[in-house]
């Protein structure tokens, strides 16, 4: 019998915008089902206890985690390592190589490499990315325009935040650069950035960029003290500025390398000031282990910030990947688990602290809402074939990435052993 046209259609008991993740292991070890509705986590319960959903994803053997976020990337320079040499291997060499080359890069090249870089990050589990975009002569705001296009093109797959990055900014000779920075903000760049340490007047640079961020109502994220020269320490002025102006839009200091070699009392004092300012600090282990301490052939100092004093002071600490196969680091791989692994081995954080830095800490530094695997939180999730957080950070296994409540990436890792003797071991439980 056909239903009459004026009768309401029978109501589907299963909402079409739901997804049930079944049999996932949480970091606590508990195995659960998780029901997602649209972009949020609706319910978490014992296996088999949640209502059915329109779709089901079997996560048996997977650890379900809040998705990582990337708080510090450079997608305008990404994937250029084979084109731009950096013979000295240090920061000056990388900057000079890039500045000499950037005028030749086409808009399409910026778009293609940034898209590829973002998708590499997404495949590794990153569903929100903050990338700096350089503004210099002669490239001007070409890279900014290209990255704005990429931000729109990838909407729905990964959330991109753009940071307008200038090198020198103060003085009459930089009037054009200040105009370009303002133009970039007017075009819709999300965050005011910069490198005060590379300008002859770092404090004036910090004042100028903070005023601009306040005027546009946007966050600020400055490359701060990316040097092992202990006499360069601009972070206290940055924190004092945030405190005295009551800057309300979110302030992040990236790198803070020289803080890591201050005497412990001084490091603790500055960390307390940064905590009082409510700022976040982003540690970028891959790049700063590569670039810094090049002149020290034995026992080189590690170019990391004062991680433990910052954590002890209650500062939001985030871990960033920074450069992706460019003259600043030829071997990184857009993987937040690589960042977390280095925070464990080189930064001496625990696996839990390290994963927090690349997920919760990163999202906080980016001004994004927290994610927990619990009802009501955003459905930004990484499922990784592992049984513990340490095994997950070790990486090398299959991953499923969920953004806004739907699967946006799946990477499947398989091992093949043509030798029959080895092949019999593939089913061994310790092998993925
Ligand atoms: Zn950077």
Short mmCIF file of C-alpha atoms and ligand atoms in Angstrom, two decimals:
data_model
loop_
_atom_site.label_atom_id
_atom_site.label_comp_id
_atom_site.label_asym_id
_atom_site.label_seq_id
_atom_site.Cartn_x
_atom_site.Cartn_y
_atom_site.Cartn_z
CA UNK A 1 0.00 0.00 0.00
CA UNK A 2 1.38 3.40 -0.98
CA UNK A 3 1.41 6.04 1.77
CA UNK A 4 -0.94 8.92 1.05
CA UNK A 5 0.82 12.02 -0.18
CA UNK A 6 -0.37 14.04 2.81
CA UNK A 7 0.96 11.47 5.31
CA UNK A 8 4.39 12.18 6.81
CA UNK A 9 7.03 9.71 5.65
CA UNK A 10 7.96 7.13 8.33
CA UNK A 11 10.72 8.62 10.44
CA UNK A 12 14.12 7.00 10.12
CA UNK A 13 15.06 5.97 13.67
CA UNK A 14 18.75 6.43 12.81
CA UNK A 15 19.84 9.99 12.21
CA UNK A 16 21.80 10.20 8.96
CA UNK A 17 24.49 12.41 10.43
CA UNK A 18 25.66 9.87 13.01
CA UNK A 19 28.75 7.63 13.07
CA UNK A 20 29.45 4.85 15.57
CA UNK A 21 33.11 4.12 16.33
CA UNK A 22 33.14 0.63 17.79
CA UNK A 23 35.65 -1.18 19.98
CA UNK A 24 38.16 1.68 20.32
CA UNK A 25 40.71 1.73 23.12
CA UNK A 26 41.14 4.97 25.04
CA UNK A 27 44.49 6.16 26.41
CA UNK A 28 43.27 4.93 29.82
CA UNK A 29 43.11 1.40 28.40
CA UNK A 30 39.30 1.25 28.53
CA UNK A 31 37.60 -0.17 25.40
CA UNK A 32 34.50 1.77 24.35
CA UNK A 33 32.07 2.65 21.58
CA UNK A 34 31.85 6.32 20.64
CA UNK A 35 28.84 7.85 18.87
CA UNK A 36 29.40 11.00 16.83
CA UNK A 37 26.64 13.31 15.66
CA UNK A 38 27.53 15.98 13.11
CA UNK A 39 30.74 17.57 14.38
CA UNK A 40 30.57 16.52 18.03
CA UNK A 41 31.01 13.49 20.25
CA UNK A 42 27.51 12.58 21.39
CA UNK A 43 28.11 9.59 23.65
CA UNK A 44 30.81 7.25 24.93
CA UNK A 45 29.79 3.88 26.36
CA UNK A 46 30.68 0.25 26.88
CA UNK A 47 30.82 -1.78 23.64
CA UNK A 48 27.35 -2.62 22.32
CA UNK A 49 25.48 -0.22 24.61
CA UNK A 50 25.03 2.80 22.32
CA UNK A 51 22.18 3.26 19.80
CA UNK A 52 22.94 2.36 16.18
CA UNK A 53 24.19 5.05 13.83
CA UNK A 54 23.92 5.67 10.11
CA UNK A 55 27.50 4.45 9.69
CA UNK A 56 29.80 2.27 11.74
CA UNK A 57 33.60 2.18 11.83
CA UNK A 58 35.29 -0.78 13.50
CA UNK A 59 38.22 0.53 15.55
CA UNK A 60 39.24 -2.78 17.15
CA UNK A 61 42.99 -2.65 17.72
CA UNK A 62 43.05 1.15 17.49
CA UNK A 63 43.78 3.72 20.16
CA UNK A 64 41.37 6.68 19.95
CA UNK A 65 42.91 10.05 20.81
CA UNK A 66 42.06 13.75 20.53
CA UNK A 67 43.41 14.68 17.10
CA UNK A 68 46.76 16.46 17.04
CA UNK A 69 46.96 20.05 15.84
CA UNK A 70 49.95 21.74 14.20
CA UNK A 71 50.59 25.08 15.94
CA UNK A 72 53.64 26.12 13.90
CA UNK A 73 54.23 25.33 10.24
CA UNK A 74 55.72 27.13 7.23
CA UNK A 75 53.89 25.98 4.12
CA UNK A 76 55.21 28.71 1.85
CA UNK A 77 58.72 27.21 2.13
CA UNK A 78 57.62 23.56 2.44
CA UNK A 79 59.07 20.87 0.19
CA UNK A 80 61.80 23.11 -1.27
CA UNK A 81 64.83 21.38 0.28
CA UNK A 82 65.93 19.96 -3.06
CA UNK A 83 65.77 23.39 -4.72
CA UNK A 84 67.31 25.65 -2.03
CA UNK A 85 70.70 24.70 -0.61
CA UNK A 86 71.70 25.60 2.95
CA UNK A 87 75.41 24.71 3.10
CA UNK A 88 75.95 26.17 6.59
CA UNK A 89 72.92 24.29 7.96
CA UNK A 90 72.11 27.11 10.38
CA UNK A 91 69.28 29.63 10.65
CA UNK A 92 71.11 32.43 8.83
CA UNK A 93 71.94 30.10 5.94
CA UNK A 94 68.34 28.93 5.68
CA UNK A 95 66.93 32.47 5.78
CA UNK A 96 69.41 33.73 3.19
CA UNK A 97 68.75 30.78 0.88
CA UNK A 98 64.99 31.32 1.09
CA UNK A 99 65.14 35.10 0.68
CA UNK A 100 67.35 34.71 -2.40
CA UNK A 101 64.92 32.19 -3.91
CA UNK A 102 61.42 33.37 -2.92
CA UNK A 103 61.04 35.96 -5.68
CA UNK A 104 61.05 33.20 -8.31
CA UNK A 105 58.19 31.16 -6.82
CA UNK A 106 54.91 31.30 -8.74
CA UNK A 107 51.50 31.50 -7.12
CA UNK A 108 50.62 28.02 -8.43
CA UNK A 109 53.80 26.62 -6.88
CA UNK A 110 52.84 28.13 -3.50
CA UNK A 111 49.35 26.62 -3.83
CA UNK A 112 50.55 23.17 -4.87
CA UNK A 113 53.21 22.76 -2.18
CA UNK A 114 51.04 24.17 0.61
CA UNK A 115 48.20 21.85 -0.38
CA UNK A 116 50.53 18.85 -0.43
CA UNK A 117 52.00 19.83 2.95
CA UNK A 118 48.59 20.25 4.56
CA UNK A 119 47.40 16.89 3.22
CA UNK A 120 50.56 15.19 4.55
CA UNK A 121 49.78 16.68 7.95
CA UNK A 122 46.16 15.59 7.70
CA UNK A 123 47.10 12.02 6.79
CA UNK A 124 49.25 11.97 9.93
CA UNK A 125 46.28 13.04 12.06
CA UNK A 126 46.44 16.84 12.13
CA UNK A 127 42.99 18.40 11.67
CA UNK A 128 43.94 22.01 12.46
CA UNK A 129 47.11 23.73 11.25
CA UNK A 130 48.62 27.16 11.87
CA UNK A 131 51.06 28.09 9.11
CA UNK A 132 53.18 31.23 8.91
CA UNK A 133 53.34 32.92 5.50
CA UNK A 134 56.21 35.23 4.66
CA UNK A 135 55.89 38.81 3.43
CA UNK A 136 59.14 40.24 2.04
CA UNK A 137 60.47 41.96 -1.04
CA UNK A 138 60.02 40.93 -3.83
CA UNK A 139 57.40 38.23 -3.20
CA UNK A 140 55.11 40.72 -1.43
CA UNK A 141 51.76 39.20 -0.53
CA UNK A 142 51.72 36.64 -3.37
CA UNK A 143 52.24 33.76 -0.92
CA UNK A 144 49.53 35.15 1.37
CA UNK A 145 47.03 35.21 -1.51
CA UNK A 146 48.00 31.66 -2.50
CA UNK A 147 47.67 30.33 1.06
CA UNK A 148 44.28 32.04 1.46
CA UNK A 149 43.18 30.06 -1.60
CA UNK A 150 44.50 26.84 -0.04
CA UNK A 151 42.68 27.62 3.24
CA UNK A 152 39.37 27.82 1.34
CA UNK A 153 40.11 24.82 -0.89
CA UNK A 154 40.76 22.54 2.10
CA UNK A 155 37.81 23.70 4.21
CA UNK A 156 35.95 20.63 5.49
CA UNK A 157 39.12 18.52 5.44
CA UNK A 158 41.45 20.49 7.67
CA UNK A 159 41.21 23.90 9.37
CA UNK A 160 44.04 26.22 8.33
CA UNK A 161 45.07 29.35 10.22
CA UNK A 162 47.42 31.77 8.45
CA UNK A 163 49.99 33.94 10.24
CA UNK A 164 51.42 36.98 8.45
CA UNK A 165 55.20 36.76 8.91
CA UNK A 166 57.58 39.65 8.32
CA UNK A 167 61.31 39.76 9.04
CA UNK A 168 62.21 43.45 9.38
CA UNK A 169 59.42 45.87 10.09
CA UNK A 170 60.49 49.03 11.96
CA UNK A 171 62.08 52.23 10.67
CA UNK A 172 61.36 54.39 7.62
CA UNK A 173 63.00 51.86 5.29
CA UNK A 174 60.25 49.31 6.12
CA UNK A 175 57.20 51.46 5.32
CA UNK A 176 56.30 49.27 2.33
CA UNK A 177 56.55 46.10 4.42
CA UNK A 178 54.27 47.58 7.08
CA UNK A 179 51.76 48.44 4.34
CA UNK A 180 51.97 44.89 2.98
CA UNK A 181 51.44 43.42 6.46
CA UNK A 182 48.35 45.56 6.89
CA UNK A 183 47.10 44.54 3.41
CA UNK A 184 47.55 40.87 4.36
CA UNK A 185 45.46 41.34 7.50
CA UNK A 186 42.78 43.11 5.48
CA UNK A 187 42.69 40.16 3.07
CA UNK A 188 41.72 37.86 5.93
CA UNK A 189 44.92 36.48 7.44
CA UNK A 190 44.07 35.04 10.85
CA UNK A 191 47.06 35.97 13.03
CA UNK A 192 49.74 38.69 13.18
CA UNK A 193 53.24 37.18 13.23
CA UNK A 194 56.83 38.27 12.86
CA UNK A 195 60.47 37.85 13.90
CA UNK A 196 61.41 40.69 16.31
CA UNK A 197 64.87 39.24 16.88
CA UNK A 198 65.77 39.83 13.21
CA UNK A 199 64.86 43.53 13.37
CA UNK A 200 67.31 46.12 14.78
CA UNK A 201 64.57 47.30 17.22
CA UNK A 202 62.96 44.13 18.65
CA UNK A 203 60.94 45.89 21.37
CA UNK A 204 59.51 48.43 18.91
CA UNK A 205 58.73 45.51 16.58
CA UNK A 206 56.80 43.74 19.36
CA UNK A 207 54.89 46.94 20.20
CA UNK A 208 54.01 47.52 16.55
CA UNK A 209 52.78 44.00 15.84
CA UNK A 210 50.78 43.81 19.08
CA UNK A 211 49.08 47.12 18.27
CA UNK A 212 48.21 45.85 14.80
CA UNK A 213 46.80 42.59 16.22
CA UNK A 214 44.73 44.58 18.73
CA UNK A 215 43.44 46.87 15.96
CA UNK A 216 42.31 43.87 13.87
CA UNK A 217 41.09 41.89 16.88
CA UNK A 218 43.31 38.92 15.95
CA UNK A 219 45.80 36.76 17.89
CA UNK A 220 49.55 37.35 17.76
CA UNK A 221 52.22 34.66 17.30
CA UNK A 222 55.82 35.90 17.20
CA UNK A 223 59.00 33.96 16.43
CA UNK A 224 60.76 34.72 19.69
CA UNK A 225 64.44 34.30 20.59
CA UNK A 226 65.26 31.60 18.04
CA UNK A 227 68.91 31.68 19.05
CA UNK A 228 71.34 30.11 21.48
CA UNK A 229 72.77 33.57 22.27
CA UNK A 230 71.75 33.91 25.94
CA UNK A 231 71.95 37.72 25.79
CA UNK A 232 69.02 37.81 23.37
CA UNK A 233 65.86 37.40 25.43
CA UNK A 234 62.87 39.29 24.04
CA UNK A 235 60.26 37.05 25.68
CA UNK A 236 59.97 39.07 28.93
CA UNK A 237 59.13 42.25 27.00
CA UNK A 238 56.51 40.35 24.96
CA UNK A 239 54.90 39.00 28.16
CA UNK A 240 55.01 42.41 29.86
CA UNK A 241 53.36 43.98 26.81
CA UNK A 242 50.54 41.43 26.86
CA UNK A 243 50.01 42.04 30.59
CA UNK A 244 50.13 45.85 30.52
CA UNK A 245 47.87 46.20 27.47
CA UNK A 246 45.48 43.44 28.60
CA UNK A 247 45.71 42.05 25.05
CA UNK A 248 42.67 39.73 24.89
CA UNK A 249 43.00 37.89 21.57
CA UNK A 250 45.59 35.22 22.37
CA UNK A 251 49.39 35.60 22.38
CA UNK A 252 51.87 32.87 21.42
CA UNK A 253 55.66 32.92 21.54
CA UNK A 254 57.20 30.39 19.16
CA UNK A 255 60.64 28.79 19.59
CA UNK A 256 61.93 30.60 22.74
CA UNK A 257 65.25 28.80 22.24
CA UNK A 258 67.41 31.14 24.35
CA UNK A 259 65.06 30.64 27.33
CA UNK A 260 66.33 27.05 27.38
CA UNK A 261 69.88 28.11 28.25
CA UNK A 262 69.12 30.71 30.93
CA UNK A 263 70.12 29.94 34.52
CA UNK A 264 67.28 27.99 36.12
CA UNK A 265 66.22 30.88 38.38
CA UNK A 266 65.95 33.25 35.43
CA UNK A 267 64.08 30.63 33.35
CA UNK A 268 61.60 30.11 36.20
CA UNK A 269 61.12 33.88 36.60
CA UNK A 270 60.38 34.38 32.90
CA UNK A 271 58.15 31.29 32.81
CA UNK A 272 56.09 32.74 35.68
CA UNK A 273 55.74 36.01 33.77
CA UNK A 274 54.63 34.14 30.62
CA UNK A 275 52.11 32.19 32.69
CA UNK A 276 50.78 35.43 34.21
CA UNK A 277 50.32 36.79 30.68
CA UNK A 278 48.27 33.71 29.74
CA UNK A 279 50.55 33.12 26.76
CA UNK A 280 51.39 29.87 25.00
CA UNK A 281 54.90 28.77 24.04
CA UNK A 282 55.51 26.57 21.02
CA UNK A 283 58.58 24.33 21.06
CA UNK A 284 59.71 23.20 17.60
CA UNK A 285 62.11 20.32 18.20
CA UNK A 286 62.74 19.12 14.64
CA UNK A 287 63.93 22.46 13.26
CA UNK A 288 65.68 23.73 16.37
CA UNK A 289 67.62 20.50 16.84
CA UNK A 290 68.68 20.81 13.20
CA UNK A 291 69.54 24.53 13.03
CA UNK A 292 71.01 25.38 16.41
CA UNK A 293 74.43 24.63 17.94
CA UNK A 294 76.05 24.14 14.54
CA UNK A 295 79.36 25.53 15.85
CA UNK A 296 79.63 22.93 18.59
CA UNK A 297 81.12 19.72 17.18
CA UNK A 298 80.92 17.92 20.53
CA UNK A 299 78.18 17.91 23.15
CA UNK A 300 76.02 20.47 21.30
CA UNK A 301 73.45 22.36 23.37
CA UNK A 302 69.92 21.36 22.43
CA UNK A 303 67.95 24.18 20.80
CA UNK A 304 64.80 23.54 22.80
CA UNK A 305 63.05 25.94 25.13
CA UNK A 306 62.88 25.59 28.92
CA UNK A 307 60.14 22.96 28.74
CA UNK A 308 60.12 21.88 32.37
CA UNK A 309 60.17 25.38 33.93
CA UNK A 310 57.37 26.44 31.56
CA UNK A 311 55.25 23.40 32.46
CA UNK A 312 55.99 23.90 36.16
CA UNK A 313 54.82 27.53 35.89
CA UNK A 314 51.54 26.42 34.27
CA UNK A 315 52.27 27.83 30.81
CA UNK A 316 50.43 26.30 27.84
CA UNK A 317 53.20 24.40 26.05
CA UNK A 318 52.67 23.24 22.48
CA UNK A 319 54.83 21.17 20.16
CA UNK A 320 55.17 22.18 16.52
CA UNK A 321 56.74 20.61 13.44
CA UNK A 322 57.86 23.97 12.00
CA UNK A 323 59.60 23.21 8.71
CA UNK A 324 58.83 20.49 6.22
CA UNK A 325 61.73 19.42 3.99
CA UNK A 326 62.98 22.92 3.27
CA UNK A 327 66.30 24.75 3.86
CA UNK A 328 65.40 25.07 7.56
CA UNK A 329 65.06 21.28 7.95
CA UNK A 330 65.55 18.85 5.06
CA UNK A 331 64.19 15.72 6.77
CA UNK A 332 60.96 16.42 8.71
CA UNK A 333 57.68 14.71 7.75
CA UNK A 334 54.64 16.75 8.90
CA UNK A 335 53.95 14.24 11.64
CA UNK A 336 52.92 15.47 15.11
CA UNK A 337 53.91 12.07 16.48
CA UNK A 338 57.48 12.75 15.31
CA UNK A 339 57.29 16.04 17.23
CA UNK A 340 55.93 14.24 20.30
CA UNK A 341 58.63 11.58 20.03
CA UNK A 342 61.36 14.27 20.02
CA UNK A 343 59.74 16.02 22.98
CA UNK A 344 60.14 12.69 24.82
CA UNK A 345 63.68 11.85 23.73
CA UNK A 346 65.25 15.33 23.41
CA UNK A 347 62.93 17.35 25.66
CA UNK A 348 62.50 14.74 28.41
CA UNK A 349 58.72 15.05 28.61
CA UNK A 350 56.68 11.96 29.43
CA UNK A 351 54.71 10.44 26.52
CA UNK A 352 51.53 11.86 28.11
CA UNK A 353 53.02 15.37 28.37
CA UNK A 354 54.37 15.15 24.83
CA UNK A 355 51.05 14.06 23.33
CA UNK A 356 49.28 16.81 25.28
CA UNK A 357 51.71 19.33 23.75
CA UNK A 358 50.85 18.28 20.18
CA UNK A 359 47.09 18.04 20.83
CA UNK A 360 45.53 19.90 23.77
CA UNK A 361 48.42 22.38 24.09
CA UNK A 362 48.54 22.98 20.35
CA UNK A 363 44.81 23.62 20.14
CA UNK A 364 44.99 26.00 23.11
CA UNK A 365 47.88 27.92 21.49
CA UNK A 366 45.74 28.23 18.37
CA UNK A 367 42.68 29.46 20.28
CA UNK A 368 40.67 26.33 19.45
CA UNK A 369 38.29 24.54 21.84
CA UNK A 370 39.65 21.58 23.78
CA UNK A 371 39.03 18.04 22.59
CA UNK A 372 38.50 15.10 24.92
CA UNK A 373 37.07 11.71 23.98
CA UNK A 374 33.94 12.52 25.98
CA UNK A 375 30.38 13.67 25.23
CA UNK A 376 29.99 17.24 24.05
CA UNK A 377 33.54 17.75 22.76
CA UNK A 378 34.40 18.41 19.10
CA UNK A 379 34.72 15.21 17.04
CA UNK A 380 38.36 15.88 16.07
CA UNK A 381 39.93 12.46 16.54
CA UNK A 382 42.87 10.29 15.59
CA UNK A 383 42.57 6.51 15.70
CA UNK A 384 45.95 4.82 15.54
CA UNK A 385 46.79 1.13 15.51
CA UNK A 386 48.40 0.88 18.93
CA UNK A 387 47.64 -0.32 22.43
CA UNK A 388 49.25 2.49 24.41
CA UNK A 389 50.25 6.13 24.05
CA UNK A 390 53.94 5.25 23.89
CA UNK A 391 53.32 2.79 21.06
CA UNK A 392 51.21 5.42 19.26
CA UNK A 393 53.96 8.06 19.52
CA UNK A 394 56.46 5.53 18.17
CA UNK A 395 54.33 5.70 15.01
CA UNK A 396 54.70 3.58 11.90
CA UNK A 397 51.24 2.04 12.15
CA UNK A 398 47.84 2.58 10.48
CA UNK A 399 45.88 5.76 11.20
CA UNK A 400 42.31 6.98 10.72
CA UNK A 401 41.60 10.70 10.99
CA UNK A 402 38.19 12.18 11.83
CA UNK A 403 37.41 15.87 11.30
CA UNK A 404 34.04 17.43 12.11
CA UNK A 405 32.66 13.96 12.88
CA UNK A 406 33.55 12.20 9.64
CA UNK A 407 36.49 10.20 8.37
CA UNK A 408 38.73 12.43 6.25
CA UNK A 409 41.84 10.27 5.93
CA UNK A 410 42.86 6.64 6.28
CA UNK A 411 46.43 5.36 6.07
CA UNK A 412 46.92 1.61 6.10
CA UNK A 413 50.35 0.19 6.87
CA UNK A 414 51.12 -3.35 5.78
CA UNK A 415 54.30 -5.36 6.14
CA UNK A 416 55.31 -7.94 3.56
CA UNK A 417 57.97 -10.58 4.12
CA UNK A 418 58.58 -12.59 0.95
CA UNK A 419 60.79 -14.99 2.90
CA UNK A 420 58.45 -17.83 3.99
CA UNK A 421 60.18 -18.12 7.36
CA UNK A 422 59.59 -14.43 8.15
CA UNK A 423 56.08 -14.57 6.69
CA UNK A 424 55.01 -17.08 9.35
CA UNK A 425 55.76 -14.43 11.98
CA UNK A 426 53.45 -11.80 10.45
CA UNK A 427 50.57 -13.03 12.56
CA UNK A 428 52.59 -12.51 15.74
CA UNK A 429 50.59 -10.22 18.03
CA UNK A 430 53.44 -7.73 18.47
CA UNK A 431 53.55 -7.03 14.75
CA UNK A 432 50.94 -4.65 13.32
ZN1 LIG B 1 58.84 29.28 12.34
#
